[in-house]
Coordinates of C-alpha atoms in Angstrom, one line a residue:
Chain A
M1 CA -27.0 0.4 15.3
F2 CA -30.2 0.0 13.8
V3 CA -30.4 -4.2 13.5
A4 CA -28.4 -4.4 18.0
W5 CA -30.7 -0.7 19.2
R6 CA -33.7 -3.9 18.3
D7 CA -32.0 -7.2 19.8
L8 CA -31.7 -4.9 23.2
G9 CA -35.2 -4.2 22.7
F10 CA -36.7 -7.9 21.7
A11 CA -34.2 -9.9 24.2
K12 CA -34.8 -8.0 27.4
G13 CA -34.4 -10.7 29.7
R14 CA -31.3 -11.8 28.5
F15 CA -29.5 -7.6 28.3
A16 CA -31.4 -7.2 32.1
L17 CA -29.7 -10.5 33.3
I18 CA -26.7 -9.2 32.4
G19 CA -27.5 -5.7 33.0
A20 CA -28.0 -6.4 36.8
V21 CA -24.6 -7.7 36.9
I22 CA -23.2 -4.8 35.4
V23 CA -24.9 -3.2 38.1
L24 CA -24.2 -5.5 40.8
I25 CA -20.0 -5.6 39.7
T26 CA -20.3 -1.7 40.2
L27 CA -21.5 -1.2 43.3
L28 CA -19.9 -3.9 45.4
V29 CA -16.3 -2.6 42.8
G30 CA -17.4 1.1 44.5
M31 CA -18.1 0.3 47.7
L32 CA -14.9 -1.2 47.6
S33 CA -13.5 1.2 46.5
G34 CA -15.0 4.3 49.1
L35 CA -14.3 1.5 51.9
T36 CA -10.4 1.3 50.8
A37 CA -10.0 5.2 50.4
G38 CA -11.8 5.3 53.3
L39 CA -9.5 2.3 55.5
A40 CA -6.2 4.3 54.2
R41 CA -7.5 7.7 55.2
E42 CA -7.7 6.2 58.8
N43 CA -3.9 4.8 58.3
V44 CA -2.1 7.5 57.0
S45 CA -4.0 11.3 57.0
A46 CA -1.6 11.9 59.8
V47 CA 1.4 11.0 57.1
T48 CA -0.6 12.8 54.3
G49 CA -0.6 15.7 56.2
L50 CA 2.5 16.5 57.0
P51 CA 4.3 20.0 55.0
A52 CA 6.8 18.5 53.7
D53 CA 8.5 16.2 50.5
L54 CA 10.5 13.7 52.4
I55 CA 10.1 11.3 54.9
A56 CA 14.1 10.2 55.7
F57 CA 14.3 7.0 58.3
D58 CA 16.7 5.4 60.0
R59 CA 18.7 3.3 57.8
A60 CA 17.6 -0.2 58.7
E61 CA 19.7 -2.5 59.3
G62 CA 19.3 -6.4 57.0
D63 CA 16.9 -6.1 53.8
G64 CA 14.5 -4.7 55.6
G65 CA 12.8 -1.3 54.2
P66 CA 11.8 2.2 56.3
S67 CA 9.4 1.4 58.9
F68 CA 7.1 3.9 61.0
S69 CA 7.8 1.4 64.0
D70 CA 11.4 0.4 63.7
S71 CA 12.9 4.1 63.2
A72 CA 14.6 6.0 65.4
V73 CA 16.3 8.9 64.2
T74 CA 19.1 11.5 66.7
E75 CA 19.6 14.3 66.3
G76 CA 22.5 14.4 65.0
Q77 CA 20.6 12.8 62.1
W78 CA 18.5 15.5 61.8
R79 CA 21.6 18.3 62.2
E80 CA 22.7 16.7 59.1
W81 CA 19.5 16.9 57.7
A82 CA 19.1 20.9 58.5
R83 CA 21.8 22.1 57.0
A84 CA 22.2 19.8 53.8
P85 CA 22.2 21.4 51.1
G86 CA 18.8 21.9 49.0
V87 CA 16.5 21.9 52.1
Q88 CA 14.3 24.8 53.2
S89 CA 13.6 22.3 56.8
A90 CA 14.1 19.4 58.3
E91 CA 11.9 18.2 61.4
P92 CA 11.7 15.4 63.7
L93 CA 8.8 13.9 64.0
G94 CA 8.5 11.3 67.3
I95 CA 5.4 8.5 66.4
T96 CA 3.6 6.1 68.9
T97 CA 0.4 4.7 69.2
T98 CA -0.2 3.5 72.9
K99 CA -3.0 4.4 75.0
A100 CA -4.5 7.7 76.5
E101 CA -7.6 8.3 79.4
T102 CA -9.0 10.9 80.4
G103 CA -9.8 11.6 84.6
D104 CA -14.0 10.9 84.6
G105 CA -12.4 7.0 82.9
A106 CA -12.4 7.4 79.2
S107 CA -9.7 5.8 77.5
A108 CA -9.1 5.3 73.9
A109 CA -6.0 4.2 71.6
V110 CA -4.4 7.4 70.3
S111 CA -1.4 8.2 68.4
V112 CA 0.8 9.9 69.7
F113 CA 2.6 12.5 67.4
G114 CA 5.9 14.4 68.9
V115 CA 6.8 18.2 67.4
R116 CA 9.1 21.1 67.9
P117 CA 6.7 23.1 69.6
G118 CA 6.3 26.4 66.4
G119 CA 8.2 24.3 64.2
G120 CA 5.6 24.3 61.5
L121 CA 5.2 20.1 61.8
G122 CA 1.8 20.2 63.6
P123 CA -0.3 22.2 65.7
V124 CA 1.5 22.6 68.1
P125 CA 2.1 26.7 68.8
G126 CA 5.4 27.8 70.3
G127 CA 5.5 28.9 73.5
S128 CA 3.5 25.6 74.1
G129 CA 5.3 23.4 77.6
D130 CA 6.1 19.8 77.2
D131 CA 3.3 18.7 79.1
S132 CA 0.7 20.3 76.2
A133 CA -1.3 19.0 73.5
V134 CA -3.9 19.6 70.9
L135 CA -6.2 16.3 70.1
S136 CA -7.4 16.1 67.4
E137 CA -11.3 15.6 66.7
G138 CA -11.1 11.8 66.6
A139 CA -8.8 11.8 69.6
A140 CA -11.4 14.3 71.7
E141 CA -14.5 12.4 70.1
D142 CA -12.9 8.9 71.5
L143 CA -11.8 11.1 75.2
G144 CA -14.0 13.4 75.2
A145 CA -11.9 15.8 76.5
G146 CA -11.4 19.4 75.4
E147 CA -9.6 22.0 75.3
G148 CA -8.6 22.9 79.1
D149 CA -8.6 19.4 79.9
T150 CA -6.0 17.2 80.5
V151 CA -5.7 13.7 79.2
T152 CA -2.9 10.8 80.6
V153 CA -0.4 9.6 77.9
A154 CA 1.0 6.6 78.9
G155 CA 1.2 7.3 82.4
R156 CA 2.1 11.1 81.2
E157 CA -0.3 14.1 82.4
L158 CA -1.2 16.2 79.6
A159 CA -3.3 19.7 79.1
V160 CA -5.5 19.7 75.8
V161 CA -4.6 23.2 74.1
G162 CA -6.5 22.7 71.6
V163 CA -8.6 20.5 69.0
G164 CA -8.2 20.3 65.8
G165 CA -8.0 18.6 62.3
D166 CA -9.2 15.4 61.9
A167 CA -5.5 13.3 61.3
S168 CA -5.0 9.5 62.0
F169 CA -2.5 7.1 62.0
S170 CA -2.2 3.5 61.8
H171 CA -6.3 3.7 62.6
T172 CA -6.0 5.7 65.5
P173 CA -6.7 9.1 66.1
V174 CA -3.4 11.4 66.4
V175 CA -2.9 13.2 70.0
W176 CA -0.3 16.2 68.6
T177 CA 2.4 17.0 71.6
S178 CA 5.6 18.0 72.0
L179 CA 9.1 16.5 70.8
G180 CA 9.7 16.8 74.3
A181 CA 6.6 14.6 76.1
W182 CA 6.9 12.7 73.2
Q183 CA 10.4 11.6 74.4
G184 CA 9.0 10.9 78.1
I185 CA 6.1 9.4 76.1
A186 CA 8.0 6.5 74.7
P187 CA 11.3 6.1 75.6
P188 CA 13.2 5.9 72.5
S189 CA 15.0 2.0 70.7
G190 CA 16.1 1.2 68.0
P191 CA 19.0 0.7 65.7
G192 CA 20.5 3.7 65.4
V193 CA 19.9 4.5 69.0
P194 CA 22.6 4.1 72.4
S195 CA 21.2 1.9 75.1
D196 CA 20.7 4.5 77.0
G197 CA 17.6 5.6 75.2
T198 CA 18.4 9.7 74.9
S199 CA 20.1 10.2 71.7
G200 CA 23.1 9.3 70.2
T201 CA 24.7 8.8 66.6
N202 CA 23.7 6.7 64.1
G203 CA 24.8 4.4 61.7
T204 CA 27.3 4.6 59.1
G205 CA 26.8 8.9 59.4
G206 CA 25.2 11.0 61.8
G207 CA 25.9 14.1 63.7
G208 CA 26.8 12.3 66.8
D209 CA 25.7 15.5 68.7
G210 CA 23.6 13.7 70.9
G211 CA 20.4 14.9 72.0
G212 CA 16.8 14.3 72.0
T213 CA 15.5 12.2 69.4
A214 CA 12.7 10.8 67.4
T215 CA 10.3 8.6 64.8
V216 CA 12.1 10.4 61.5
I217 CA 12.9 13.6 60.1
A218 CA 9.8 15.4 58.4
V219 CA 12.4 17.6 55.1
T220 CA 10.9 20.2 53.1
T221 CA 13.4 20.8 50.1
D222 CA 13.3 24.3 48.4
G223 CA 12.5 22.9 45.4
S224 CA 16.1 22.5 43.7
T225 CA 16.7 18.9 44.1
D226 CA 14.6 16.4 43.1
G227 CA 11.8 15.7 46.4
G228 CA 9.4 13.9 44.7
T229 CA 11.9 10.8 44.6
G230 CA 14.8 11.2 47.2
T231 CA 17.3 10.7 44.2
D232 CA 18.4 13.8 44.1
A233 CA 22.5 13.2 44.2
A234 CA 22.5 15.5 46.8
L235 CA 19.9 14.0 48.6
A236 CA 21.5 10.9 48.6
D237 CA 24.7 12.3 50.2
T238 CA 23.2 13.9 53.2
D239 CA 21.5 10.5 53.7
E240 CA 24.8 8.8 53.0
K241 CA 26.2 11.3 55.7
A242 CA 23.7 11.2 58.3
G243 CA 22.7 7.2 58.1
T244 CA 19.0 8.0 56.6
T245 CA 17.3 6.3 53.9
T246 CA 15.1 9.0 53.1
V247 CA 11.8 8.3 50.6
A248 CA 9.0 10.8 49.1
K249 CA 6.1 11.5 51.2
A250 CA 4.3 9.3 49.4
D251 CA 6.5 6.8 49.1
S252 CA 6.9 6.6 52.6
L253 CA 3.6 5.0 53.4
A254 CA 4.6 1.8 52.6
A255 CA 6.3 2.0 56.0
I256 CA 3.2 1.8 57.6
G257 CA 2.7 -2.0 58.3
S258 CA -0.7 -1.9 59.0
Y259 CA -1.7 0.3 55.0
T260 CA 0.6 -2.0 53.2
S261 CA -1.0 -5.5 54.3
E262 CA -4.5 -3.8 54.5
N263 CA -3.9 -1.5 51.4
G264 CA -2.9 -4.7 49.2
S265 CA -5.9 -6.9 50.4
L266 CA -8.3 -5.3 49.2
Q267 CA -6.5 -3.6 45.9
L268 CA -6.4 -7.6 45.2
M269 CA -10.3 -7.8 45.7
R270 CA -10.7 -4.7 43.8
G271 CA -8.9 -6.3 40.6
F272 CA -10.2 -9.6 41.5
L273 CA -13.2 -8.0 40.9
F274 CA -12.4 -6.1 37.6
A275 CA -11.2 -9.7 36.3
I276 CA -14.6 -11.2 36.7
S277 CA -16.2 -8.7 35.9
A278 CA -14.5 -8.9 32.0
L279 CA -14.5 -12.0 32.5
V280 CA -18.6 -12.2 32.7
I281 CA -18.9 -10.0 30.3
G282 CA -17.3 -11.5 27.8
A283 CA -18.7 -14.9 28.5
F284 CA -22.0 -13.1 28.1
F285 CA -21.5 -12.0 24.9
T286 CA -19.4 -15.4 23.8
V287 CA -22.4 -17.0 23.8
W288 CA -24.7 -14.2 22.7
T289 CA -22.4 -14.2 19.7
I290 CA -21.9 -17.2 18.9
Q291 CA -26.7 -16.9 19.1
R292 CA -26.7 -14.6 16.4
G293 CA -24.4 -16.7 14.2
P294 CA -26.9 -17.2 12.4
D295 CA -27.7 -13.6 12.4
V296 CA -24.9 -12.5 11.8
A297 CA -24.0 -15.0 8.2
V298 CA -27.1 -13.9 7.0
L299 CA -26.2 -9.9 7.6
K300 CA -22.8 -11.0 5.8
A301 CA -24.6 -12.7 2.6
L302 CA -26.7 -9.5 2.1
G303 CA -23.3 -7.7 1.9
A304 CA -23.1 -6.5 5.7
S305 CA -19.2 -5.7 6.3
T306 CA -17.6 -7.6 8.7
G307 CA -16.7 -3.7 10.6
A308 CA -20.4 -2.8 10.1
L309 CA -21.5 -5.6 12.3
L310 CA -18.4 -5.4 14.8
R311 CA -19.5 -2.3 15.3
D312 CA -22.7 -2.8 16.1
A313 CA -22.1 -5.5 18.2
L314 CA -19.6 -3.7 20.4
G315 CA -21.6 -0.8 20.4
Q316 CA -24.3 -3.2 21.7
A317 CA -21.3 -4.4 24.5
L318 CA -20.4 -0.5 25.1
V319 CA -24.4 0.3 25.6
L320 CA -25.0 -2.1 28.3
L321 CA -21.8 -1.9 29.6
V322 CA -22.3 2.5 30.3
G323 CA -26.2 2.0 31.3
G324 CA -25.1 -1.1 34.2
T325 CA -21.7 0.7 35.3
A326 CA -23.7 4.2 35.7
A327 CA -27.0 2.5 37.7
G328 CA -24.5 0.6 39.2
T329 CA -22.0 3.6 40.5
A330 CA -25.2 6.0 41.0
A331 CA -26.4 3.4 43.8
A332 CA -23.0 3.2 45.2
A333 CA -22.5 7.2 45.2
A334 CA -26.4 7.4 47.2
L335 CA -25.1 4.2 49.4
G336 CA -21.4 6.2 49.9
A337 CA -23.4 9.4 51.0
A338 CA -25.2 8.1 52.7
V339 CA -22.9 5.6 55.3
S340 CA -20.1 8.7 55.1
G341 CA -21.1 10.3 58.1
S342 CA -21.1 7.0 60.1
D343 CA -18.6 5.9 61.4
V344 CA -18.3 3.7 58.4
P345 CA -14.4 4.6 56.7
F346 CA -16.2 5.7 53.3
V347 CA -14.5 8.2 50.7
L348 CA -16.5 9.6 48.2
T349 CA -14.8 11.2 45.4
P350 CA -14.7 10.9 41.6
G351 CA -11.5 9.2 42.5
T352 CA -13.1 6.4 44.5
V353 CA -16.3 6.6 42.9
L354 CA -15.9 7.6 38.9
A355 CA -12.3 5.9 38.6
P356 CA -13.2 2.4 39.2
A357 CA -16.7 2.8 36.9
A358 CA -14.1 4.0 34.2
V359 CA -11.8 0.6 34.4
M360 CA -14.5 -1.5 35.1
V361 CA -16.6 0.3 31.9
A362 CA -12.7 -0.6 29.6
L363 CA -12.4 -3.5 30.6
G364 CA -15.9 -5.0 29.8
A365 CA -15.4 -3.4 26.7
L366 CA -12.2 -5.5 26.7
G367 CA -13.7 -8.5 27.2
A368 CA -16.3 -8.3 24.5
A369 CA -14.0 -7.1 22.6
L370 CA -12.9 -10.5 23.0
S371 CA -16.1 -11.9 22.9
V372 CA -17.1 -10.2 19.5
R373 CA -14.3 -11.1 17.3
R374 CA -15.4 -14.3 16.2
I375 CA -17.9 -12.5 14.1
T376 CA -15.4 -12.1 12.1
S377 CA -15.0 -16.1 11.4
V378 CA -18.5 -16.4 10.6
D379 CA -19.5 -17.5 7.0
P380 CA -21.9 -16.1 4.8
L381 CA -21.7 -19.3 2.8
T382 CA -23.5 -20.9 5.8
A383 CA -26.7 -18.2 4.8
L384 CA -27.4 -20.5 1.5
G385 CA -29.5 -23.9 2.2
S386 CA -29.4 -22.8 5.8
A387 CA -32.2 -24.8 8.3
R388 CA -33.5 -21.8 10.6
Chain B
M1 CA -28.7 -5.6 -15.8
S2 CA -27.3 -9.4 -16.3
L3 CA -25.5 -12.3 -14.8
E4 CA -23.2 -13.5 -16.0
L5 CA -21.2 -16.6 -15.8
N6 CA -18.4 -18.3 -18.4
E7 CA -16.5 -21.7 -18.5
V8 CA -16.8 -21.3 -14.2
T9 CA -15.3 -24.6 -12.6
L10 CA -15.4 -25.0 -8.9
T11 CA -14.3 -27.9 -6.4
Y12 CA -14.0 -28.7 -3.1
P13 CA -11.6 -31.1 -1.0
D14 CA -13.4 -35.2 -0.7
G15 CA -11.1 -36.9 1.4
D16 CA -7.3 -37.1 -0.9
G17 CA -9.0 -36.1 -4.1
R18 CA -11.5 -33.0 -5.0
L19 CA -15.2 -32.8 -5.9
T20 CA -15.7 -31.0 -8.9
A21 CA -19.4 -29.0 -7.8
L22 CA -19.8 -27.2 -11.2
D23 CA -18.3 -28.3 -14.0
R24 CA -17.3 -25.4 -16.7
V25 CA -20.5 -24.2 -16.4
S26 CA -21.7 -20.6 -18.3
L27 CA -24.9 -19.4 -17.7
D28 CA -26.2 -15.7 -19.3
V29 CA -28.7 -14.0 -18.1
P30 CA -30.9 -10.4 -19.5
G31 CA -32.1 -8.2 -16.8
G32 CA -35.6 -8.7 -16.4
T33 CA -35.1 -12.5 -17.6
L34 CA -36.2 -15.5 -15.3
A35 CA -33.9 -18.4 -15.7
A36 CA -35.1 -21.5 -13.8
V37 CA -31.8 -24.3 -12.8
V38 CA -33.0 -26.9 -11.9
G39 CA -31.8 -30.3 -10.4
P40 CA -32.0 -32.7 -7.9
S41 CA -30.1 -32.9 -4.6
G42 CA -26.3 -32.4 -4.8
S43 CA -26.5 -31.8 -8.5
G44 CA -24.7 -28.4 -8.0
K45 CA -27.6 -26.0 -7.9
S46 CA -26.6 -24.2 -4.0
S47 CA -22.8 -24.5 -5.4
L48 CA -23.8 -22.5 -8.8
L49 CA -26.0 -19.6 -6.5
A50 CA -23.3 -19.5 -4.0
V51 CA -20.5 -19.1 -7.3
A52 CA -23.0 -16.5 -9.1
A53 CA -23.8 -14.1 -4.6
T54 CA -19.5 -13.7 -4.8
L55 CA -19.9 -16.5 -1.4
I56 CA -17.3 -18.6 -3.6
R57 CA -14.5 -18.0 -5.6
P58 CA -14.8 -20.3 -8.4
D59 CA -11.0 -22.4 -9.4
S60 CA -11.5 -21.1 -12.5
G61 CA -13.6 -18.9 -15.2
T62 CA -15.8 -15.4 -15.2
V63 CA -18.7 -13.9 -13.0
A64 CA -20.1 -10.7 -14.4
V65 CA -22.5 -8.8 -12.1
D66 CA -24.2 -6.1 -13.5
G67 CA -21.3 -6.5 -16.1
V68 CA -18.6 -6.4 -13.0
R69 CA -16.2 -9.0 -13.1
V70 CA -16.1 -10.0 -9.7
E71 CA -12.8 -12.6 -9.8
G72 CA -9.9 -11.0 -7.4
A73 CA -12.2 -8.6 -5.7
A74 CA -11.3 -7.9 -1.6
P75 CA -14.2 -9.8 0.0
A76 CA -14.6 -5.6 1.1
R77 CA -15.4 -5.5 -3.0
L78 CA -17.1 -8.5 -2.6
A79 CA -19.8 -7.5 -0.5
E80 CA -20.8 -4.0 -1.8
L81 CA -21.2 -5.8 -4.6
R82 CA -23.9 -8.0 -2.7
R83 CA -25.7 -5.5 -1.7
R84 CA -25.6 -3.1 -4.2
R85 CA -26.1 -5.1 -7.0
I86 CA -27.8 -8.6 -6.0
G87 CA -30.1 -9.8 -3.9
I88 CA -30.6 -13.1 -2.4
V89 CA -33.6 -15.0 -1.9
F90 CA -32.5 -17.5 0.6
Q91 CA -34.6 -21.3 0.5
Q92 CA -35.4 -20.0 4.6
P93 CA -36.8 -16.8 5.2
N94 CA -33.8 -16.1 8.0
L95 CA -35.2 -13.1 9.2
L96 CA -34.1 -11.6 12.2
A97 CA -35.9 -12.0 15.5
S98 CA -36.2 -8.7 16.5
L99 CA -36.8 -7.3 13.5
T100 CA -40.9 -6.0 12.3
A101 CA -41.2 -7.1 8.4
A102 CA -40.6 -3.5 7.4
E103 CA -37.4 -3.1 9.7
Q104 CA -36.2 -6.6 7.7
L105 CA -36.2 -4.4 4.5
Q106 CA -35.1 -1.1 6.2
V107 CA -31.9 -3.2 7.3
M108 CA -30.5 -2.9 3.5
A109 CA -30.6 0.4 3.6
Q110 CA -28.5 0.2 7.1
I111 CA -25.9 -2.0 5.8
D112 CA -25.7 0.3 2.3
G113 CA -25.1 3.5 4.9
R114 CA -27.7 5.3 4.3
P115 CA -30.5 5.9 7.5
P116 CA -32.8 3.0 7.3
R117 CA -35.8 5.7 8.1
K118 CA -35.9 7.0 5.3
A119 CA -35.5 4.1 3.8
R120 CA -38.8 3.2 5.6
P121 CA -41.1 4.5 2.8
R122 CA -39.5 2.5 0.1
A123 CA -39.9 -1.2 2.3
L124 CA -43.8 -0.6 2.8
E125 CA -43.6 -0.1 -0.5
L126 CA -42.0 -3.4 -1.2
L127 CA -44.2 -4.6 1.8
E128 CA -47.1 -3.3 -0.4
A129 CA -46.0 -5.1 -3.4
V130 CA -45.7 -8.4 -2.4
G131 CA -48.7 -8.0 -0.5
L132 CA -47.8 -7.8 3.1
A133 CA -49.0 -3.6 3.5
D134 CA -50.8 -4.4 6.1
L135 CA -48.2 -6.5 8.5
A136 CA -45.6 -4.4 7.8
D137 CA -45.2 -3.8 12.0
R138 CA -44.8 -7.7 13.0
R139 CA -42.5 -9.9 13.8
P140 CA -41.6 -12.9 12.2
H141 CA -43.5 -15.1 14.4
R142 CA -46.3 -13.2 14.2
L143 CA -46.4 -13.9 10.3
S144 CA -46.5 -17.3 9.1
G145 CA -45.2 -19.3 6.7
G146 CA -45.4 -18.0 2.9
Q147 CA -46.0 -14.3 4.8
R148 CA -42.0 -14.6 6.0
Q149 CA -40.7 -16.0 2.5
R150 CA -42.6 -13.1 0.5
V151 CA -41.1 -11.0 3.6
N152 CA -37.7 -12.5 2.5
I153 CA -38.2 -11.7 -2.0
A154 CA -39.1 -8.3 -1.1
R155 CA -35.9 -7.4 1.6
A156 CA -33.7 -8.7 -2.0
L157 CA -35.7 -6.3 -4.2
M158 CA -34.6 -3.1 -1.2
N159 CA -31.3 -2.0 -2.5
D160 CA -32.5 -2.3 -6.3
P161 CA -30.6 -5.5 -7.1
A162 CA -29.2 -5.6 -10.6
V163 CA -29.2 -10.1 -10.6
L164 CA -31.7 -11.8 -8.1
L165 CA -30.5 -15.2 -6.7
V166 CA -32.9 -16.8 -5.5
D167 CA -32.7 -20.7 -3.3
E168 CA -35.3 -22.9 -3.6
P169 CA -37.7 -20.2 -1.9
T170 CA -41.4 -22.9 -2.3
S171 CA -38.8 -25.4 -0.4
A172 CA -41.4 -25.2 2.5
L173 CA -44.4 -24.8 1.2
D174 CA -47.8 -25.7 0.3
H175 CA -47.8 -26.2 -3.5
E176 CA -50.5 -22.8 -3.1
R177 CA -48.7 -21.0 -2.0
G178 CA -45.3 -21.9 -3.6
A179 CA -47.2 -21.5 -6.6
A180 CA -48.0 -17.7 -5.6
V181 CA -44.4 -16.9 -5.0
I182 CA -43.1 -18.2 -8.3
D183 CA -45.9 -15.9 -9.5
L184 CA -44.3 -13.1 -7.5
I185 CA -41.1 -13.4 -8.1
A186 CA -41.9 -13.9 -11.8
R187 CA -43.7 -10.4 -11.6
L188 CA -41.0 -8.6 -9.7
T189 CA -38.5 -10.2 -12.0
R190 CA -40.7 -8.1 -15.3
E191 CA -41.8 -5.2 -13.1
Q192 CA -38.0 -3.8 -11.9
G193 CA -36.0 -5.7 -14.9
T194 CA -34.0 -7.8 -12.1
A195 CA -31.0 -10.5 -13.8
T196 CA -33.3 -13.5 -12.8
V197 CA -31.8 -17.2 -11.4
L198 CA -34.4 -19.4 -9.6
V199 CA -32.9 -22.5 -8.0
T200 CA -35.3 -25.4 -7.3
H201 CA -35.3 -28.8 -7.1
D202 CA -38.9 -28.7 -8.0
R203 CA -40.2 -28.7 -11.8
G204 CA -44.3 -27.5 -11.2
H205 CA -43.3 -23.9 -11.0
L206 CA -40.9 -23.7 -14.5
D207 CA -44.2 -22.6 -16.4
A208 CA -43.1 -19.2 -14.8
A209 CA -39.2 -19.2 -16.1
D210 CA -38.6 -17.5 -19.0
Q211 CA -35.6 -19.8 -18.9
V212 CA -35.3 -23.5 -17.5
A213 CA -31.5 -25.0 -17.1
E214 CA -30.6 -28.3 -15.7
V215 CA -27.4 -29.3 -14.0
L216 CA -26.9 -32.7 -13.6
D217 CA -23.4 -34.0 -11.3
G218 CA -22.3 -30.2 -12.1
R219 CA -22.8 -29.6 -15.8
L220 CA -25.0 -27.3 -17.3
T221 CA -27.4 -28.0 -20.4
A222 CA -28.0 -25.4 -22.6
P223 CA -30.7 -23.0 -21.1
A224 CA -34.1 -23.6 -22.7
T225 CA -36.1 -21.3 -23.5
T226 CA -40.4 -21.7 -22.4
G227 CA -43.3 -20.3 -23.8

């Protein structure tokens, strides 16, 4: 690094320029990562917060995968899951997005999550009547409502018995209510539900005993089955009997249409930024290495080993990369902290700031490595008799 | 300390055939001796120097640097020979723009795996020997052509080489400065005990040499002892 350090100081302008580019790209990647995570949280936090391992969807007909918007499960399917071996609990969960209003005219789009009171899936306490609701903080804020108030959801009046949590689904705050109330708000529909819309059997299996319906079944396993993938034979057998498609909770996020499209677009942008940074850094070091060619030839003629010259050049690239990335990450963290408390959905965690920085350094180093390898082909003979 | 070339032949591809750059050249330079090799452009002087510097492998013949035979040696071994036993004074100073005069010498320690900081006293000593003690912290763009060439010479001596190869050191200098550089090389050759080969097309500086050989069309005349 003897020559590399001095080159950094001597060619300040050039290195400052590429350093600034690295800082800005890192800042952009960091902000995008925080926003992606923030938007994802608004999309899926109600699902990721469920105390369950698996989510069972009504088996979709056609080639589409599981979907929260299309799924409708019957009580029969729920009962089938509830008595399945290896299953600790199976709770029906109704989900619908609709409009909520208060008496003083406030209104907001909300996602209504219908759960069995006291079932443990949501904060609706046991003994609550069908017409009670627990508002997430976002819903309470949007509606200006609190405990003791009444909110009207899709024409049905619900008494607010509590406010808590920051669950949201598909960018709308969650209103927890009883499964019965949810069924009144969102008349069940879907391939597994008979046309009377209240009960029925489903698909090839199903309990067939009628009763209430829901959107999905949240399943908690006792650990004896492979709850992580849902490929365990017992679970597959239950799926077959119940006519459901079961996936791990983490995988069920792909069944939220808005999440899949939004997250996919943002991740694509992030990927392009990573690729651009590697290309920009690679291009810079390609030009820099070509400019240094005569110096490299002299050093080789004087006896410097190719390995030492490569280490020198890569070390220089790493100094630049780590320095630029650190500055960009610090800027992203500062900016993220500033906007975190506002309406901007931004998540500031090591995962959203440090992980992209590490990827930036790794890809930048790869770009630099591909560029400086031309050092190996510099002929020291060119130093003899050369006119520089 | 010595340099021995024995029956060295070197050819280059030239169209469908091959051009003979060195034709069975033999040269023996003992330590403390300044051997001048003169000849017109294209006669093979630079090829002779490149072979002696281990930068080109000859087609045939043997080269021994400080008693070490170089034919068949791996590139890493040749690089080690260059940094430990060979000093090269380039035709143009070929100094690194980002380094000061002292650092141009310290870098020789660095490429030899030694801490450059510890090599600074030796660098200053050599800079003093070439009359540049007070310019040690200047970068090349603030040195004159003659001063840069003297840094070039001092750098070549930094690792106490057994063999010093000097390539047309006066080509970019006026006569007076060129003569000073040749005198400096002759003095350092005797002081350091190096086997020095000075390649030049300028016959005006041959008085300082102990041996003079002429190369023409790749063939070397038997060295004549001067003085």
